[in-house]
Every structure is written in structure tokens, then in C-alpha cells.
One Martini backbone bead per residue (centre of mass of N, CA, C, O) as a GRO file, in nm:
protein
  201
    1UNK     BB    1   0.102   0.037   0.012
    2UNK     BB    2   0.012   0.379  -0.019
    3UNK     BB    3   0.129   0.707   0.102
    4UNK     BB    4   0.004   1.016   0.163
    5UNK     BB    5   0.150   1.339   0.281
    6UNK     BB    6   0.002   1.610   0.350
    7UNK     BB    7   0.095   1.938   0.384
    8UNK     BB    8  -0.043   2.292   0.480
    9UNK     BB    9  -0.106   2.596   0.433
   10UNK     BB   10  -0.355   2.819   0.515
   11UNK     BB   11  -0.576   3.108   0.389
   12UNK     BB   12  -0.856   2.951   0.289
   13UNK     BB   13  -1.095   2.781   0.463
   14UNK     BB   14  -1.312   2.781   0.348
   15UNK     BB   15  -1.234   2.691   0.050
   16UNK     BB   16  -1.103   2.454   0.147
   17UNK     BB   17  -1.302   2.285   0.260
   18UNK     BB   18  -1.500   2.291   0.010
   19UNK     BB   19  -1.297   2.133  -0.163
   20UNK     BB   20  -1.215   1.871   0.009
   21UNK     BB   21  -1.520   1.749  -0.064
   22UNK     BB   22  -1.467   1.681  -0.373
   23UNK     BB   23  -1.277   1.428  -0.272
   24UNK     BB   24  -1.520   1.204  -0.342
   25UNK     BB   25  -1.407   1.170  -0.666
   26UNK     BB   26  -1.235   0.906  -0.560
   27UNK     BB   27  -1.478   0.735  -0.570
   28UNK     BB   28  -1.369   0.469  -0.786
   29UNK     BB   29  -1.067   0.463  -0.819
   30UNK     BB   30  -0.818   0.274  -0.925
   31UNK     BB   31  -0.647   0.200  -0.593
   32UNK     BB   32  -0.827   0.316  -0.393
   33UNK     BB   33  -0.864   0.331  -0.034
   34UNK     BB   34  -0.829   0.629   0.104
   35UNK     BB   35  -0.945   0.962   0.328
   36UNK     BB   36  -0.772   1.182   0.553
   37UNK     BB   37  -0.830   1.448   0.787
   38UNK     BB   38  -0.710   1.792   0.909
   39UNK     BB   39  -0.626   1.973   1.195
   40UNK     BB   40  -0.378   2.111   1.370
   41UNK     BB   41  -0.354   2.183   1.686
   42UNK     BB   42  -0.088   2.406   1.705
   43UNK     BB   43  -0.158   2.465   1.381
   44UNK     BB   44  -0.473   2.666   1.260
   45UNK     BB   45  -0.312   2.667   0.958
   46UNK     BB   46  -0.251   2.321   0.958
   47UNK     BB   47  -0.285   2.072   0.692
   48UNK     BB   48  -0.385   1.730   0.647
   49UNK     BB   49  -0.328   1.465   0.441
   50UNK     BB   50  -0.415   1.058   0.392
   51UNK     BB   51  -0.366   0.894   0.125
   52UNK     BB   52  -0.465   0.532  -0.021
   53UNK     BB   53  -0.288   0.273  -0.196
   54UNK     BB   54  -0.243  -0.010  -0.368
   55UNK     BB   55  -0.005   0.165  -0.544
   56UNK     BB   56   0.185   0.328  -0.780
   57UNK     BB   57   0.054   0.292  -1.034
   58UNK     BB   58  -0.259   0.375  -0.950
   59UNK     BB   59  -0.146   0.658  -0.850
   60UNK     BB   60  -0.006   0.754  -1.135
   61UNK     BB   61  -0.270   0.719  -1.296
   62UNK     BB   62  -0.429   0.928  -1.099
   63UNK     BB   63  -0.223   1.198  -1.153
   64UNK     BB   64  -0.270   1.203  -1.495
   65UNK     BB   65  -0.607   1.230  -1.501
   66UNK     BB   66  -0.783   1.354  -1.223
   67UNK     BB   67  -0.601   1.549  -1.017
   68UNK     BB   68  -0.670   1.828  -1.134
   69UNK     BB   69  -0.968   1.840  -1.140
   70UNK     BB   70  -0.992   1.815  -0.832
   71UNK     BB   71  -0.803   2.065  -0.714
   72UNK     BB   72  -0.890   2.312  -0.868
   73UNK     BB   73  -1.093   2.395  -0.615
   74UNK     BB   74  -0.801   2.478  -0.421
   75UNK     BB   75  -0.682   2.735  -0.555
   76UNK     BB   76  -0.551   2.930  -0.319
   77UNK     BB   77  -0.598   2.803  -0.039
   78UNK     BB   78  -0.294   2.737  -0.018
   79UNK     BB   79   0.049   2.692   0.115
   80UNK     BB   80   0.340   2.513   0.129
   81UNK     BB   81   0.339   2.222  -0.025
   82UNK     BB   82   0.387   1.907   0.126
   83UNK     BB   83   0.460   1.580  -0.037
   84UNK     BB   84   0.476   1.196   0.086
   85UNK     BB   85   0.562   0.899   0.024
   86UNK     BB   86   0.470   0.588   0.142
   87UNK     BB   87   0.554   0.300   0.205
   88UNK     BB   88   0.425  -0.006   0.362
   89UNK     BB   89   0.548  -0.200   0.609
   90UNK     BB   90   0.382  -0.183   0.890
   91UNK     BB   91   0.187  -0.238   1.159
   92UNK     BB   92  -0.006  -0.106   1.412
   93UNK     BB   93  -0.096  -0.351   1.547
   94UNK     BB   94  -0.382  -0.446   1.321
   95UNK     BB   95  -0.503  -0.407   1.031
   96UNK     BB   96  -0.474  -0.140   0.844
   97UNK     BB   97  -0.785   0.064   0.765
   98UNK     BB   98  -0.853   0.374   0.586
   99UNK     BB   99  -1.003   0.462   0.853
  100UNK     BB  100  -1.196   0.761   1.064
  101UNK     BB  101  -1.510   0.743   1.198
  102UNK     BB  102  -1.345   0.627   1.517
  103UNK     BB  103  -1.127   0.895   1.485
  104UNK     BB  104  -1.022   1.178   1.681
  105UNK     BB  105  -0.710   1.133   1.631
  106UNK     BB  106  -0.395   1.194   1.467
  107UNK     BB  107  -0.038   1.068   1.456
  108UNK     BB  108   0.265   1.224   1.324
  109UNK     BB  109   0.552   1.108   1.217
  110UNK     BB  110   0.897   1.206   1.114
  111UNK     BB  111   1.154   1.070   0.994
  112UNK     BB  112   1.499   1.055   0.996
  113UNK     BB  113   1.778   0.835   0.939
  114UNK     BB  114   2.050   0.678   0.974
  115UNK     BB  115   2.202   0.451   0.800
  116UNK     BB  116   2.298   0.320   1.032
  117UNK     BB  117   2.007   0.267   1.152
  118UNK     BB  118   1.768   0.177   1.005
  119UNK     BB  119   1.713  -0.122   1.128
  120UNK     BB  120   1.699  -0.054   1.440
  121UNK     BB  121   1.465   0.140   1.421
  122UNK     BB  122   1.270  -0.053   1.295
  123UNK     BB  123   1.299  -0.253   1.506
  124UNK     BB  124   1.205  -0.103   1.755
  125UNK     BB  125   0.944  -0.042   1.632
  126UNK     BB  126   0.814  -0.351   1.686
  127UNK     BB  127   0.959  -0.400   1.985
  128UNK     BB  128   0.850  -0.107   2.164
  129UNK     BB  129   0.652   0.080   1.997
  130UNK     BB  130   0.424  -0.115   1.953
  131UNK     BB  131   0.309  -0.259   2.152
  132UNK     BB  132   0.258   0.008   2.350
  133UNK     BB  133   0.048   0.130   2.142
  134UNK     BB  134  -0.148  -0.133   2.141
  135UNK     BB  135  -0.193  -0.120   2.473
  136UNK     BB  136  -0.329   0.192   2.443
  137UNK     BB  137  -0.596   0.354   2.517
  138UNK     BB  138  -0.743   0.446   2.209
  139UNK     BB  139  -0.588   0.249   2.024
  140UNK     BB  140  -0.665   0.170   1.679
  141UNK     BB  141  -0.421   0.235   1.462
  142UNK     BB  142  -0.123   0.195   1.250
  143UNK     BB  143   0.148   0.299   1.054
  144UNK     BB  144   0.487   0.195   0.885
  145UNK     BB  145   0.672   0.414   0.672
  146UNK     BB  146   0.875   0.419   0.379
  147UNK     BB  147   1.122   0.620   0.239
  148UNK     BB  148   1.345   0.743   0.043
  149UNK     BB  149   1.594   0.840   0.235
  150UNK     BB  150   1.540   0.729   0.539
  151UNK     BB  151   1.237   0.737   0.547
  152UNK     BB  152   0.977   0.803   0.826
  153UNK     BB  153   0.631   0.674   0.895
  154UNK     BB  154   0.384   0.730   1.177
  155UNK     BB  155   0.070   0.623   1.191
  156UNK     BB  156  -0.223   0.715   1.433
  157UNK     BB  157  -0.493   0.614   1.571
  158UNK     BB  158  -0.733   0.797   1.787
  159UNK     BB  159  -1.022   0.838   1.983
  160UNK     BB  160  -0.852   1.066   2.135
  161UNK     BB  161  -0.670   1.306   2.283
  162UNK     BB  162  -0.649   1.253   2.528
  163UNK     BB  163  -0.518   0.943   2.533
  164UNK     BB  164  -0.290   1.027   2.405
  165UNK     BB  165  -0.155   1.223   2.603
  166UNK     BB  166  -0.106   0.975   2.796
  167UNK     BB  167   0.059   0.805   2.667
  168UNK     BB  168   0.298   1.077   2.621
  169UNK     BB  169   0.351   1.102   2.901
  170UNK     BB  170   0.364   0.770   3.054
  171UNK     BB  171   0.591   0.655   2.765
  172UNK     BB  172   0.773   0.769   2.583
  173UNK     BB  173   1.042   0.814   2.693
  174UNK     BB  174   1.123   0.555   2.795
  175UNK     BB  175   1.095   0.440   2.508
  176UNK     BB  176   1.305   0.638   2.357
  177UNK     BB  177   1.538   0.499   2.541
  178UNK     BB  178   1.515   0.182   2.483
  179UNK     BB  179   1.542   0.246   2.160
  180UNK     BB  180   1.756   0.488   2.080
  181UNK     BB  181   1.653   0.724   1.890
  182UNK     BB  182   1.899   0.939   1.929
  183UNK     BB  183   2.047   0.765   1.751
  184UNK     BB  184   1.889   0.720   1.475
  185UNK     BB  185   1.749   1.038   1.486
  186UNK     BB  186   1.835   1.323   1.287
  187UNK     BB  187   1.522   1.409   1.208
  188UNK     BB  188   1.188   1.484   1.400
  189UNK     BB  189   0.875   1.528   1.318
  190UNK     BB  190   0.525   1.644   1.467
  191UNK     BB  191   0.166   1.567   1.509
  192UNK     BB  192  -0.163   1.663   1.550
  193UNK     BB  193  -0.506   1.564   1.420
  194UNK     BB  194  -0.798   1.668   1.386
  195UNK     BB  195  -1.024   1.562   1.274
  196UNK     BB  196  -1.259   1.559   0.955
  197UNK     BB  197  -1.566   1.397   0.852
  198UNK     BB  198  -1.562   1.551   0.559
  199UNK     BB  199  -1.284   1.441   0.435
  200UNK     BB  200  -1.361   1.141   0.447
  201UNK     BB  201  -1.342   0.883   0.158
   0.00000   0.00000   0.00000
């Protein structure tokens, strides 16, 4: 699975808005799997959007014929828009499915990691940092995702925004240590973003 990654700064929220309901125009393309996403907690001009392909064909596929005609509508809309594709690696939890309808906020976290540690990183993420989350109250799935360049993706769905606060609180720390993290990772962005029903397609 191709996982797709927007944010961008937004200008004009009506007309953002407005234009995200357009991508309904998505069902029905061939390898689309889903799409959602919302505004940052942190900065509310900055949004997130979420979309799932069965291959990067089918991406490519859609690209080319369909993808400027749906856009069209959010011209204007926003700038800075930073656009990162990652391949499905494995999930968070069990059985990841491109769905939003029962989660209250997504977690974004976007690593670089230094080549010579990119196994070990990967291997922390599956034996340290998945357990954890996924024992964690209010957490619903999420999947880790890799990109050319050391990139990788860690998205997360919950319940609540309490539960994940909770949970940042209570076990961050003490696992970002046991994983040696600040050593695999040489540079590290991420977000909670509230997510909005009305995008999610």
C-alpha cells in the first residue's frame, strides 16, 4: 500500500474546506483505498491530508488522468504544500484500514534516520515502540511507513485526544530511551492533527 502525505498552510479555510469535500470524486478510482484527515492541534492554519493506494501504479495511474480536475477547486486555497509518499512497511497494531470514521485524532510523526541505523530503527519500532501503542487505551491502528532517503512514516489513530496525551505523558520518554531513538534518529518532526468527518472520503 502507497501512503500519501500533504500538509500545507492554509489561507483561505472556507474555500479549503469547501474544495476537500470535492475529493469524494475519489470513489470509484481504480487502487484508491481512502482518504482523511484535519487541522494541527498546534497550528490551526495547518492541515494534514491522509490518502491510501493499493500500489503506486494505480497512484501514478491517477495522477495523470484525474488528480488536476479534482484539485482545481482548492486553488488558492493554501501554500507551502510539502507532499511525501511512503510505502506501507508494516502495521501498528493489527490489520491497518485507511478508515477515520471511529477516530478522534491522528498522530504524525516523520523521521530521518541515519543510514547506518535505519535496521535497528525499524527493529525498535516493531519490538518497543508497536507493543506499547498498541496496548495503549484509545488506540485504534496505525502503520509505519518508508520512504528513499532514510524516511519513515508513523501514523497513528485514536480515539481521543485525552488517550494519546496519556499516553505521551506516561511512556514516550521512558520507550524513546529503551529504543535508543535519539541515536537512530537524525532529525524528527510530527503532529496531532484533530481530524474533520466531512474530508474523510
Amino acid at each position: 500500500m502507497l501512503v500519501k502525505w500533504i500538509r500545507c498552510t492554509v489561507v483561505d479555510r472556507r474555500g479549503f474546506e469547501r474544495g476537500q469535500r470535492k475529493w469524494a470524486g475519489l470513489l470509484g478510482e481504480p487502487g484508491f483505498r481512502g482518504q482523511g484527515g484535519g487541522w494541527s492541534r498546534r497550528r490551526p492554519d495547518v492541515a494534514h491530508v491522509f490518502s491510501f493506494w493499493e500500489s503506486r501504479a494505480f497512484y501514478d495511474s491517477f495522477m495523470a488522468r484525474a488528480h488536476d480536475r479534482l484539485a482545481a477547486s482548492q486553488a488558492g486555497s493554501f501554500k507551502d504544500a510539502q507532499v511525501k509518499l511512503f510505502d506501507h512497511r508494516f502495521d501498528v497494531k493489527t490489520g491497518f484500514e485507511p478508515r477515520f470514521a471511529d477516530a478522534d485524532v491522528a498522530r504524525v510523526a516523520h523521521c530521518r534516520v541515519h543510514e547506518e541505523r535505519v535496521e535497528h530503527f525499524a527493529l525498535m519500532q516493531e519490538k518497543v515502540w508497536n507493543p506499547a501503542m498498541a496496548g495503549s487505551p484509545g488506540m485504534l491502528r496505525g502503520l509505519f511507513g518508508e520512504a528513499p532517503g532514510h524516511e519513515f512514516l508513523v501514523l497513528s489513530l485514536w480515539h481521543s485526544a485525552a488517550e494519546h496525551g496519556k499516553y505521551r505523558t506516561e511512556r514516550v520518554e521512558r520507550l524513546g530511551l529503551r529504543a535508543q531513538t535519539e541515536a537512530d534518529v537524525a532529525a524528527m518532526a510530527g503532529d496531532v492533527v484533530q481530524l474533520e468527518s466531512a474530508w474523510t472520503v
